[in-house]
Short mmCIF file of C-alpha atoms in Angstrom, two decimals:
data_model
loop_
_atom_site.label_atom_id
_atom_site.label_comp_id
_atom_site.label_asym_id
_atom_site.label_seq_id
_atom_site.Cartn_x
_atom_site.Cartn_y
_atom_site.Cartn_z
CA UNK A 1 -33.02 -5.99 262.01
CA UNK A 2 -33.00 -2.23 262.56
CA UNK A 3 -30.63 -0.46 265.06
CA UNK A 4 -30.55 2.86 266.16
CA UNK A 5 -27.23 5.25 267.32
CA UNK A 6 -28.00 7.70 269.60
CA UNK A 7 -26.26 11.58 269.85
CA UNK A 8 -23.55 13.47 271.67
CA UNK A 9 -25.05 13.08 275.28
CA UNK A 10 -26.94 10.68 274.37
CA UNK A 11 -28.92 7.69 275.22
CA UNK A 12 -30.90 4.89 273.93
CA UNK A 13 -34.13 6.78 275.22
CA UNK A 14 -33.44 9.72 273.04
CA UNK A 15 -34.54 7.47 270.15
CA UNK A 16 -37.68 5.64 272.00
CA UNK A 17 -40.04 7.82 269.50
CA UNK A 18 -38.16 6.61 266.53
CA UNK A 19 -38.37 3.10 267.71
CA UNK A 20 -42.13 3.63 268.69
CA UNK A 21 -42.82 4.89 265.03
CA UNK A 22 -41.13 1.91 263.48
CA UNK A 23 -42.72 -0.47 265.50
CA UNK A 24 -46.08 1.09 264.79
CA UNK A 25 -45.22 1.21 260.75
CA UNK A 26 -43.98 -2.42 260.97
CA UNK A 27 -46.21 -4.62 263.92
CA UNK A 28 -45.04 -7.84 264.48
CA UNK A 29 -46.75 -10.88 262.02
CA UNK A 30 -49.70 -12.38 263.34
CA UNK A 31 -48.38 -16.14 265.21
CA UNK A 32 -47.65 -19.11 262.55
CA UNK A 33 -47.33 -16.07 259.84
CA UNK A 34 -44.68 -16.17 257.48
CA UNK A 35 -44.05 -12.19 256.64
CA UNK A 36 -40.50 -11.16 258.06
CA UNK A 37 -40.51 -9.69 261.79
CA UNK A 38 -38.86 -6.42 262.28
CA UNK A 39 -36.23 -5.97 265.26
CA UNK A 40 -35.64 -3.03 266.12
CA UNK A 41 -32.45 -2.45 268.29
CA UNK A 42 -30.95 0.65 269.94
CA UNK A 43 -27.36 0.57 270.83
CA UNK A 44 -26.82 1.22 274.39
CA UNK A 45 -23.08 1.44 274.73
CA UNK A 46 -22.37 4.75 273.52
CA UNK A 47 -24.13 7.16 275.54
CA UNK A 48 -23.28 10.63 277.67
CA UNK A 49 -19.25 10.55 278.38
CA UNK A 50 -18.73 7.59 276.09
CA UNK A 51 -19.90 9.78 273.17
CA UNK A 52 -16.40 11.78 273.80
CA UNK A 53 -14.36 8.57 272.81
CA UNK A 54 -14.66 9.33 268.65
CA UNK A 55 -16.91 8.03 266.23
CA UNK A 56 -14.31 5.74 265.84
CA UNK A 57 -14.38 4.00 269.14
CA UNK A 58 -18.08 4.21 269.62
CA UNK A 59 -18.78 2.83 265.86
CA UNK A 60 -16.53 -0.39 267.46
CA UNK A 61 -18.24 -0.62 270.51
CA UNK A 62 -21.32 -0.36 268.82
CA UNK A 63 -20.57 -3.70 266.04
CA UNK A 64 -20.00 -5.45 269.47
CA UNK A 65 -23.68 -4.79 270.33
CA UNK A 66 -24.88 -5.60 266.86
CA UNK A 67 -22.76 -9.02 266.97
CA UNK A 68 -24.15 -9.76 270.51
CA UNK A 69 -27.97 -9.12 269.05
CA UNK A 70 -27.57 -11.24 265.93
CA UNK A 71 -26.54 -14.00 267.70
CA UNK A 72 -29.21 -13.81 270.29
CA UNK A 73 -31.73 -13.88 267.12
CA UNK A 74 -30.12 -16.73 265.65
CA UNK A 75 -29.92 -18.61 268.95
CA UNK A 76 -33.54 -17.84 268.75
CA UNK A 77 -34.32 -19.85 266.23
CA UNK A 78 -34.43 -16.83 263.89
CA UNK A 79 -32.46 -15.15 261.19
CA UNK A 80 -31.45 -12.22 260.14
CA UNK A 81 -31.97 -11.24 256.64
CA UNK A 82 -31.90 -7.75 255.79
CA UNK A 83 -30.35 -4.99 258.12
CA UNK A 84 -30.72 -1.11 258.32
CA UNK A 85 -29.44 1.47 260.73
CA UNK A 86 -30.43 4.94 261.96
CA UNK A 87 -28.51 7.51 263.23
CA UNK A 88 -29.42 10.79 265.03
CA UNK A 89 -26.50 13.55 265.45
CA UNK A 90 -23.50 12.42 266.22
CA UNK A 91 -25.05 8.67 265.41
CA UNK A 92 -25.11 9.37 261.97
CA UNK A 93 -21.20 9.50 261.85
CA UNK A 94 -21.18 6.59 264.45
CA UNK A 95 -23.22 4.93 261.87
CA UNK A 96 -21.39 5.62 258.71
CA UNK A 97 -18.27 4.03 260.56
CA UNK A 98 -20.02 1.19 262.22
CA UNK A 99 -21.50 -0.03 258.38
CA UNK A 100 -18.10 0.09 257.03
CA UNK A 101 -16.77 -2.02 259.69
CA UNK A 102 -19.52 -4.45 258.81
CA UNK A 103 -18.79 -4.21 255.32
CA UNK A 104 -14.73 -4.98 256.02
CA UNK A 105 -15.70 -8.10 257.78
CA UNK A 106 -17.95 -9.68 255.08
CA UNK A 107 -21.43 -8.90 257.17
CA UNK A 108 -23.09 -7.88 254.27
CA UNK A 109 -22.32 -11.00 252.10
CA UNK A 110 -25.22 -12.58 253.94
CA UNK A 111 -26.92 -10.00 254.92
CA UNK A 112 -28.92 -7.77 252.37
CA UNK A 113 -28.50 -3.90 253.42
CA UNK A 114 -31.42 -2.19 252.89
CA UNK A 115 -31.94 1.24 254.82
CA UNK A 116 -29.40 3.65 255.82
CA UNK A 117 -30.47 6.76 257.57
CA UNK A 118 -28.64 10.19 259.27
CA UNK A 119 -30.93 12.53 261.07
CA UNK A 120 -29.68 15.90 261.79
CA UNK A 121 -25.97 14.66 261.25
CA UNK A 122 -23.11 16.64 261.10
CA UNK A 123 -22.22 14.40 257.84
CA UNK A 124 -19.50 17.06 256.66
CA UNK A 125 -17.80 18.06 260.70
CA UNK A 126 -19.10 21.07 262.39
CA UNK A 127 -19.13 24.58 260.65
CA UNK A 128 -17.54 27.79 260.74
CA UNK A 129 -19.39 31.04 260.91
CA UNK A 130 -18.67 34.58 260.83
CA UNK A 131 -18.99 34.72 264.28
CA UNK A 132 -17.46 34.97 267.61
CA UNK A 133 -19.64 32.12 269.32
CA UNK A 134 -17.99 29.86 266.63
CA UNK A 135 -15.14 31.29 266.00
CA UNK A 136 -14.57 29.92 270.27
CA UNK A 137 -16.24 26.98 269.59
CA UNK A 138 -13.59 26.15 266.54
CA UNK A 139 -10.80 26.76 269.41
CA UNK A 140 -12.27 25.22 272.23
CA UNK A 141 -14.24 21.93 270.57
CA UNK A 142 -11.35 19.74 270.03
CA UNK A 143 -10.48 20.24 273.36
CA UNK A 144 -13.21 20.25 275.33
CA UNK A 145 -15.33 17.15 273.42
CA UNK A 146 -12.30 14.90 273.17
CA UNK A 147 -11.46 12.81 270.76
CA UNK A 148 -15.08 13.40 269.08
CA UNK A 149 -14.13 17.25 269.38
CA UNK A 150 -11.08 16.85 267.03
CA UNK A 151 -13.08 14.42 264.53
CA UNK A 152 -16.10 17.16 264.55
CA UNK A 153 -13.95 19.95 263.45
CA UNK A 154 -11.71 17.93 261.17
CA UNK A 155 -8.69 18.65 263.50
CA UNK A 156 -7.48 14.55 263.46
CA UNK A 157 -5.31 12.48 261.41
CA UNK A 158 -7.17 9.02 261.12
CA UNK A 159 -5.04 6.33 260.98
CA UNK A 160 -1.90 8.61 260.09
CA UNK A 161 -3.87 9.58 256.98
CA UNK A 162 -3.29 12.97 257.29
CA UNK A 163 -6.95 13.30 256.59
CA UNK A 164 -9.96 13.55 258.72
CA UNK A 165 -12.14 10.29 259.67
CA UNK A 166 -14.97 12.69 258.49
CA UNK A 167 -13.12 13.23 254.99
CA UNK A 168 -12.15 9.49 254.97
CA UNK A 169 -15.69 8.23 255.21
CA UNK A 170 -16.55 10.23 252.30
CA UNK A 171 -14.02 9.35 250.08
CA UNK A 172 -15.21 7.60 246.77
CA UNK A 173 -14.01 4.45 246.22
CA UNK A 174 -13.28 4.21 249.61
CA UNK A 175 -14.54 1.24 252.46
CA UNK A 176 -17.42 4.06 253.84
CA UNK A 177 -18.47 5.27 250.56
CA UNK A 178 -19.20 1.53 249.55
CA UNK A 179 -20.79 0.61 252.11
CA UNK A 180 -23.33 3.37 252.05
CA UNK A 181 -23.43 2.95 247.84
CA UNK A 182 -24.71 -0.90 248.53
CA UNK A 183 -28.05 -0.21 250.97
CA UNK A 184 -31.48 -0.40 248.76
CA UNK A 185 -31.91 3.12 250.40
CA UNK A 186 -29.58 5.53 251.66
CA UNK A 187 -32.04 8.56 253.28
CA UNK A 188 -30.87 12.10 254.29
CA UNK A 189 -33.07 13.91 257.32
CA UNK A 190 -32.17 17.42 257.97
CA UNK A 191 -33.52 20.48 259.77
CA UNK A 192 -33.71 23.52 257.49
CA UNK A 193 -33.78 26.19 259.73
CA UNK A 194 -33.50 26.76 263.56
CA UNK A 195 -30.81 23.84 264.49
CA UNK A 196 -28.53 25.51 266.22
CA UNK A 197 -26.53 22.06 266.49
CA UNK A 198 -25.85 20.76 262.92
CA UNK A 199 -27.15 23.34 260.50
CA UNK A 200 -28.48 22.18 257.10
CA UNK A 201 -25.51 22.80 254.94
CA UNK A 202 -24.07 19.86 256.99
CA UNK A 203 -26.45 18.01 257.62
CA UNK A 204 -27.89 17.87 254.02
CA UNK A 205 -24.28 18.15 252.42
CA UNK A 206 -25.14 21.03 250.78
CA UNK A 207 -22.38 23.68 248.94
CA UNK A 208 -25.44 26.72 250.63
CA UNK A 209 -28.27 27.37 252.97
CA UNK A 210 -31.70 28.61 251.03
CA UNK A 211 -33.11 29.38 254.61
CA UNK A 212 -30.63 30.76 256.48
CA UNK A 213 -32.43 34.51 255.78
CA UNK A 214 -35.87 33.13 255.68
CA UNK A 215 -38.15 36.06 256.40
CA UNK A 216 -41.78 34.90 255.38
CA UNK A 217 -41.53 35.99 252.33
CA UNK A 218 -38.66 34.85 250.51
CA UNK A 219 -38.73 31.06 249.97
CA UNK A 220 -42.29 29.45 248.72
CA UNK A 221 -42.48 26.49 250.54
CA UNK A 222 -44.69 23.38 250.15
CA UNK A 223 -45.56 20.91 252.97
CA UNK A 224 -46.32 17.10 253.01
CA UNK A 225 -50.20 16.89 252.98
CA UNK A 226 -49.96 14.93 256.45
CA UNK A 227 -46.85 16.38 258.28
CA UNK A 228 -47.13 20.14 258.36
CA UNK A 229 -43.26 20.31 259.00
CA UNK A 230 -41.80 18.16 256.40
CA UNK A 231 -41.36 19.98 252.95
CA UNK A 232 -42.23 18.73 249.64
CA UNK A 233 -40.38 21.04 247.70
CA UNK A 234 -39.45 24.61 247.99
CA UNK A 235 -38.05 27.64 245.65
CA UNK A 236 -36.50 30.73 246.30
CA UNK A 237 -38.45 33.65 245.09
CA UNK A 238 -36.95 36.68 243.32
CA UNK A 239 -37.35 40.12 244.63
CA UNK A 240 -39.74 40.91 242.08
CA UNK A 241 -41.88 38.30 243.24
CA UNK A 242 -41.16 39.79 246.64
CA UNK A 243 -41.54 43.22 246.26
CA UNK A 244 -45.36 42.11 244.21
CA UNK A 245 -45.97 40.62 248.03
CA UNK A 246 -48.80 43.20 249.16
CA UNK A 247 -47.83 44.93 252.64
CA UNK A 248 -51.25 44.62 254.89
CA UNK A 249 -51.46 48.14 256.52
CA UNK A 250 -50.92 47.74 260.73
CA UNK A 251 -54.20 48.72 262.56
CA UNK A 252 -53.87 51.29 265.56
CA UNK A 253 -52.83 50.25 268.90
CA UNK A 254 -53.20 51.81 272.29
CA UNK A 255 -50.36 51.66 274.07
CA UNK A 256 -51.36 48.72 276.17
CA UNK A 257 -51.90 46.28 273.11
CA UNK A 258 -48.86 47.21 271.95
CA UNK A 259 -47.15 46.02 275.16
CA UNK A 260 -49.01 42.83 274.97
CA UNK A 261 -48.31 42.26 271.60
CA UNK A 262 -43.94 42.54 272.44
CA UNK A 263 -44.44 39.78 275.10
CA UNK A 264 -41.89 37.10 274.39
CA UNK A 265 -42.57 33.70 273.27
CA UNK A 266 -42.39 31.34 276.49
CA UNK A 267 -38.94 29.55 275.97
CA UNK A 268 -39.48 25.60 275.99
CA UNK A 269 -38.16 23.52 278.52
CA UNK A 270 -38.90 21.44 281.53
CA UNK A 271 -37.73 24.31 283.91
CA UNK A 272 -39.42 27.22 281.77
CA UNK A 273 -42.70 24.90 281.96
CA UNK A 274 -43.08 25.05 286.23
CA UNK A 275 -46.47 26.80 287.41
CA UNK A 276 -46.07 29.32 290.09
CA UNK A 277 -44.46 29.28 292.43
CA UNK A 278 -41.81 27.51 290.60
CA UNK A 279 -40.81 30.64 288.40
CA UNK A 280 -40.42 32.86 291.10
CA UNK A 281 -37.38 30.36 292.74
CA UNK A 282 -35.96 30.07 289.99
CA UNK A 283 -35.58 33.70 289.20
CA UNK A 284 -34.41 34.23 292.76
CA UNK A 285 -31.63 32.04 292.90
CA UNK A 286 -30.35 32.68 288.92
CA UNK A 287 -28.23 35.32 290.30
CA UNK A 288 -26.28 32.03 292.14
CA UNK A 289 -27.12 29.43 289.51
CA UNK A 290 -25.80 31.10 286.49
CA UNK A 291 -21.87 32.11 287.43
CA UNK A 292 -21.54 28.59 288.38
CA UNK A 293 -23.29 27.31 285.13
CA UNK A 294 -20.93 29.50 283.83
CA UNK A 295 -17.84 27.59 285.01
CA UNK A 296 -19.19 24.27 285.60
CA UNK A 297 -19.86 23.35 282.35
CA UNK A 298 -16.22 24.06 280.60
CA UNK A 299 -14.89 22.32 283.43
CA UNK A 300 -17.35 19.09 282.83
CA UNK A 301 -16.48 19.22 279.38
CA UNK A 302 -12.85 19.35 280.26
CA UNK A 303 -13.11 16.74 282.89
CA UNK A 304 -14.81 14.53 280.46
CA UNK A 305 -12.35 15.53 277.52
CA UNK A 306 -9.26 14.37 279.83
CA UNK A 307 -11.08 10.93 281.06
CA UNK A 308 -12.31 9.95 277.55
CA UNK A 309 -8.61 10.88 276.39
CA UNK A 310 -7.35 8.33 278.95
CA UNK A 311 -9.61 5.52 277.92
CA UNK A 312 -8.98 5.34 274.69
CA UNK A 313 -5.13 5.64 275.49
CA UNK A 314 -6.14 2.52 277.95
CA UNK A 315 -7.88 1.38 274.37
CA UNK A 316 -5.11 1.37 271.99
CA UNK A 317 -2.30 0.13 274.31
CA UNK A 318 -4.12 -3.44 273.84
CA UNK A 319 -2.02 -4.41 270.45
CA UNK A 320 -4.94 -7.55 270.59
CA UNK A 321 -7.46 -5.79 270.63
CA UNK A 322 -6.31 -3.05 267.38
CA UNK A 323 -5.67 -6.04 265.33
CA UNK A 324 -9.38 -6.85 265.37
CA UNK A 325 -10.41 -2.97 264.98
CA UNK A 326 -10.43 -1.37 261.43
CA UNK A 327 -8.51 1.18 262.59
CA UNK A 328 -5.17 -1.07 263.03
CA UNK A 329 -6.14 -2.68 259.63
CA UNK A 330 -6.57 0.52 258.07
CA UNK A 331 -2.79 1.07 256.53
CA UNK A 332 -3.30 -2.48 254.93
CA UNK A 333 -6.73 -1.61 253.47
CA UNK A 334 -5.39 1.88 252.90
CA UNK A 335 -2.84 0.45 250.11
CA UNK A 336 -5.58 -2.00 248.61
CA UNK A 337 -7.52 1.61 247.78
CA UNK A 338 -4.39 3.43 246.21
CA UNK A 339 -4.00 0.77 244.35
CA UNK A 340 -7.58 0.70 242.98
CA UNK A 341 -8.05 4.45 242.64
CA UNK A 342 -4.76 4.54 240.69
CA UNK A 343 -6.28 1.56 238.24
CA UNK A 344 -9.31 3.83 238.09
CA UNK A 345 -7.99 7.20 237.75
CA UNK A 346 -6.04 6.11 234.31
CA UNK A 347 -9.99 5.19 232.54
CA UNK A 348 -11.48 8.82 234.08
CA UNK A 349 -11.50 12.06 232.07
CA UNK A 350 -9.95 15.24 234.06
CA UNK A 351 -13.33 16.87 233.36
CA UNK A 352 -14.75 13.95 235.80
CA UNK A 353 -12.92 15.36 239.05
CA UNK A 354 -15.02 18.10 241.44
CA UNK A 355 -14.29 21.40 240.04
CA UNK A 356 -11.77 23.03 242.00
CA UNK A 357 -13.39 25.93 244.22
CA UNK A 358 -11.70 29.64 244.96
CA UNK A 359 -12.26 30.89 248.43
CA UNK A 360 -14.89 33.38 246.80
CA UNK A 361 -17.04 30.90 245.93
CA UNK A 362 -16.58 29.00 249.33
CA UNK A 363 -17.32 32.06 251.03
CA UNK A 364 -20.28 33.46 248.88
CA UNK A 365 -23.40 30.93 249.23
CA UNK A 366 -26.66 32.33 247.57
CA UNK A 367 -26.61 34.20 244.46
CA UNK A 368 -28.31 37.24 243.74
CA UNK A 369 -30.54 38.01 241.40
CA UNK A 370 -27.59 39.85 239.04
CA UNK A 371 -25.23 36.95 239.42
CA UNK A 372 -22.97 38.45 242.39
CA UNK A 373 -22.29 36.72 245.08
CA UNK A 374 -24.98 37.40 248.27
CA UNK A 375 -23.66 38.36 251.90
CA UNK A 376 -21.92 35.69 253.42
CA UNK A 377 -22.60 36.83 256.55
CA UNK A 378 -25.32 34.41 257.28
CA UNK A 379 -23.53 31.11 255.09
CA UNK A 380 -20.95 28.89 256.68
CA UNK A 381 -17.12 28.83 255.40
CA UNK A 382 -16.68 26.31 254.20
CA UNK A 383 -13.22 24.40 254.21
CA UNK A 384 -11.58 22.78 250.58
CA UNK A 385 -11.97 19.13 252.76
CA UNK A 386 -15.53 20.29 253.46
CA UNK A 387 -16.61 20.91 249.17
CA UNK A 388 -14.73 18.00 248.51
CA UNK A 389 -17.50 15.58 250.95
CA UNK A 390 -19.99 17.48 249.92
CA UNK A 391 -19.16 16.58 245.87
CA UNK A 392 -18.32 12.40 246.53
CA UNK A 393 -21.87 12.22 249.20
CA UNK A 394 -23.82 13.29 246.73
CA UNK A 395 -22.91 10.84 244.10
CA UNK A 396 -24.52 8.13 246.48
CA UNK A 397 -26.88 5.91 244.50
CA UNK A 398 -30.73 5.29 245.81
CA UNK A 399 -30.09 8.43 248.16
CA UNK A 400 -33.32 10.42 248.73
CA UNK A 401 -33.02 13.44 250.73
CA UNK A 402 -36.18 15.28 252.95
CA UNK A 403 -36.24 18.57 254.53
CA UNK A 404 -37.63 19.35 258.10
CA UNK A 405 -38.74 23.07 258.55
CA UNK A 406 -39.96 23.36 262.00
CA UNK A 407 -40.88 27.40 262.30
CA UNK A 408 -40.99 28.45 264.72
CA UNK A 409 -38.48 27.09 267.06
CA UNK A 410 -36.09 27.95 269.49
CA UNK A 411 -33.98 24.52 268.42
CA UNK A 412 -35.16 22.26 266.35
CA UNK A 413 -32.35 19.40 267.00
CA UNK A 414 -34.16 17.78 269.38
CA UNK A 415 -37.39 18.25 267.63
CA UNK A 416 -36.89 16.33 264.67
CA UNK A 417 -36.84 12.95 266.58
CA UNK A 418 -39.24 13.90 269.14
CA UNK A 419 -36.63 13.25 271.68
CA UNK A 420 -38.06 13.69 275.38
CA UNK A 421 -41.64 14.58 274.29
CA UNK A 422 -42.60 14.08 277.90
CA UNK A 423 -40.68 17.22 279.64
CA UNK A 424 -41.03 19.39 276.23
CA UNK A 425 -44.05 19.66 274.62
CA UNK A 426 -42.57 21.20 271.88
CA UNK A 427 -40.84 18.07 270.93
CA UNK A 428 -43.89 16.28 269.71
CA UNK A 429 -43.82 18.23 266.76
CA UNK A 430 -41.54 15.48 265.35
CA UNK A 431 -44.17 13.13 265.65
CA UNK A 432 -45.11 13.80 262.14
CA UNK A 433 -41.79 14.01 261.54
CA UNK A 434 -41.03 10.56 262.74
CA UNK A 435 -44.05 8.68 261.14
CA UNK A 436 -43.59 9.61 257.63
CA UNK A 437 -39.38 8.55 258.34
CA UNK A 438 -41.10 5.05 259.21
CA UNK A 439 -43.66 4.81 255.80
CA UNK A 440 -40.65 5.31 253.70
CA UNK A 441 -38.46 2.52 255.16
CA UNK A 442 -38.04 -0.77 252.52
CA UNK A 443 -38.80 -3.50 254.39
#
């Protein structure tokens, strides 16, 4: 069995490419044939305002789904043997909390674990540029994306931790961490350059972004013979490679080429795709449209913010219902892992622990060429919570991780799964994307 976890906004549909690339990778067994069948599910109970409820809540609501599945299959007749789980944006969090719940009630005891999988996940919370767009967003996101808001930018206190549910799935030695540690395959998707949504640093839980100043000519970059989007490998060149890079000479232009050639690109989108005289509306009545865009969509966020707030209070005023979530076992569990880390602590060398970092190197990024630390205008700060994921997720065993580099794009978030491929062309780009995510699934 295979589920899928959709995004913020989500729905199911938002994976239906993923699913039809599985499907096609793994067809059902010929009648009377004895090769294992492959289910593939998509969780339907966390999409559009119930993505504001917290990975938390959604990762429970979600195990609810999976329960009600496996025991439709096993009323079936069938059984399930091996499981693995997908999940795209915000899904990928959902599904980091939903496999530790499974692990915590003894799923995986009969059930082999064999593919884990974030797509363009914010795996380490949202980051923090040198910007004024996100220096707003860092204000406003806890409030206006509820309790998922607070858990993006690391503003909660899971459990009365005093840590971040992002932080406390990637603790080592901690109920997340293991459960990720026991899948056959633990595999890392993320967008190198032009997702404006989870950028790679957090995506790929990596300490700096190689791509961030792509120009070109900068990075040498080899594709996957069959996907010309997926990279193989890639290196950052020096600048004496760079400067070697011949300059071809621009030929003359009259002044009319020249005004051709400074035409924007054609911005993707179901409403940017009408044919006359569809453009010509739309341009008239923009002057109306866009002031209340402008204040419609904080106050939908905020509307949503306050009635997700409300349903989980509604949520965790049922003391019967927190007994069975991880959440109200947590303190118990949380004293089981002191307890164990303590034990382990007193066999591991000082020189073991991730090297303390100074806010100059959290701040610097990319290296130049003389050893100084490169702008870091264009590299995300990072927080000491945010190097300290970063170190424990990439200790994961049987991890594998794969670059997207979609360029050009105007977003490639939505890309990367092909996600509504039939209102934006530009989405089946991911196509590729998507089949070589199915070949390397263990069945």
């Amino acid at each position: 069995m295979t589920s899928g976890v959709e995004g913020m906004w989500g729905n199911s549909s938002h994976l239906a490419e993923a699913a039809n690339a599985l499907q096609h990778q793994f067809p059902a067994p010929a009648a009377g044939s004895e090769d294992p069948e492959v289910e593939v599910y998509l969780c339907q109970s966390n999409h559009e305002q119930g993505t504001y409820d917290g990975v938390d809540w959604g990762g429970e609501r979600a195990v609810d789904e999976i329960d009600e599945k496996v025991k439709a299959i096993e009323e079936s007749g069938r059984h399930v043997t091996r499981f693995s789980i997908t999940g795209y944006s915000l899904g990928g969090l959902v599904a980091r909390y939903i496999v530790g719940i499974l692990r915590y009630r003894g799923f995986f005891e009969k059930v082999t674990p064999v593919n884990f999988t974030t797509i363009a996940t914010p795996n380490i919370g949202l980051l923090r540029y040198s910007t004024v767009f996100s220096t707003v967003a860092h204000n406003l996101g806890p409030t206006l994306l509820g309790r998922t808001g607070s858990q993006f930018y690391g503003k909660d206190s899971y459990a009365d931790t005093g840590k971040s549910l992002v932080e406390v799935m990637s603790e080592k030695n901690g109920l997340f961490y293991k459960a990720l540690a026991s899948f056959v395959r633990v595999g890392i998707y993320a967008n190198g350059i032009h997702d404006l949504t989870v950028p790679y640093v957090s995506a790929a839980f990596e300490p700096y972004d190689p791509f961030c100043t792509y120009d070109g000519k900068n990075l040498d970059l080899v594709f996957e013979d069959d996907c010309e989007y997926m990279l193989k490998s890639y290196r950052v060149k020096d600048k004496q490679e760079i400067a070697m890079i011949p300059v071809e000479p621009k030929p003359k232009q009259s002044i009319g080429e020249w005004l051709s050639s400074k035409k924007p690109a054609p911005i993707p989108g179901p409403f940017f795709e009408w044919r006359f005289p569809m453009h010509l509306i739309w341009l008239m009545i923009l002057p109306i449209t866009l002031p209340i865009f402008l204040i419609g969509v904080p106050t939908h966020f905020a509307l949503s913010s306050r009635s997700s707030n409300a349903r989980v209070k509604l949520l965790e005023s049922d003391e019967e219902s927190m007994t069975r979530r991880l959440i109200g076992a947590w303190a118990k569990l949380e004293a089981g892992f002191e307890t164990a880390v303590e034990e382990i602590a007193e066999e591991v060398l000082p020189s073991s622990q991730p090297p303390a970092h100074s806010e100059q190197e959290m701040h610097s990024g990319i290296m130049n060429d003389d050893g100084t630390p490169a702008s870091p205008k264009d590299q995300p700060k990072l927080t000491p919570a945010q190097h300290r994921m970063i170190a424990n997720l990439n200790t994961l065993p049987n991890m594998t991780k794969r670059i997207v580099f979609i360029h050009p794009a105007r977003n490639s978030h939505a890309i990367i799964v092909c996600r509504s491929p039939e209102r934006v062309s530009e989405h089946r780009k991911g196509e590729g994307v998507l089949r070589i995510w199915a070949r390397e699934m263990v069945l």
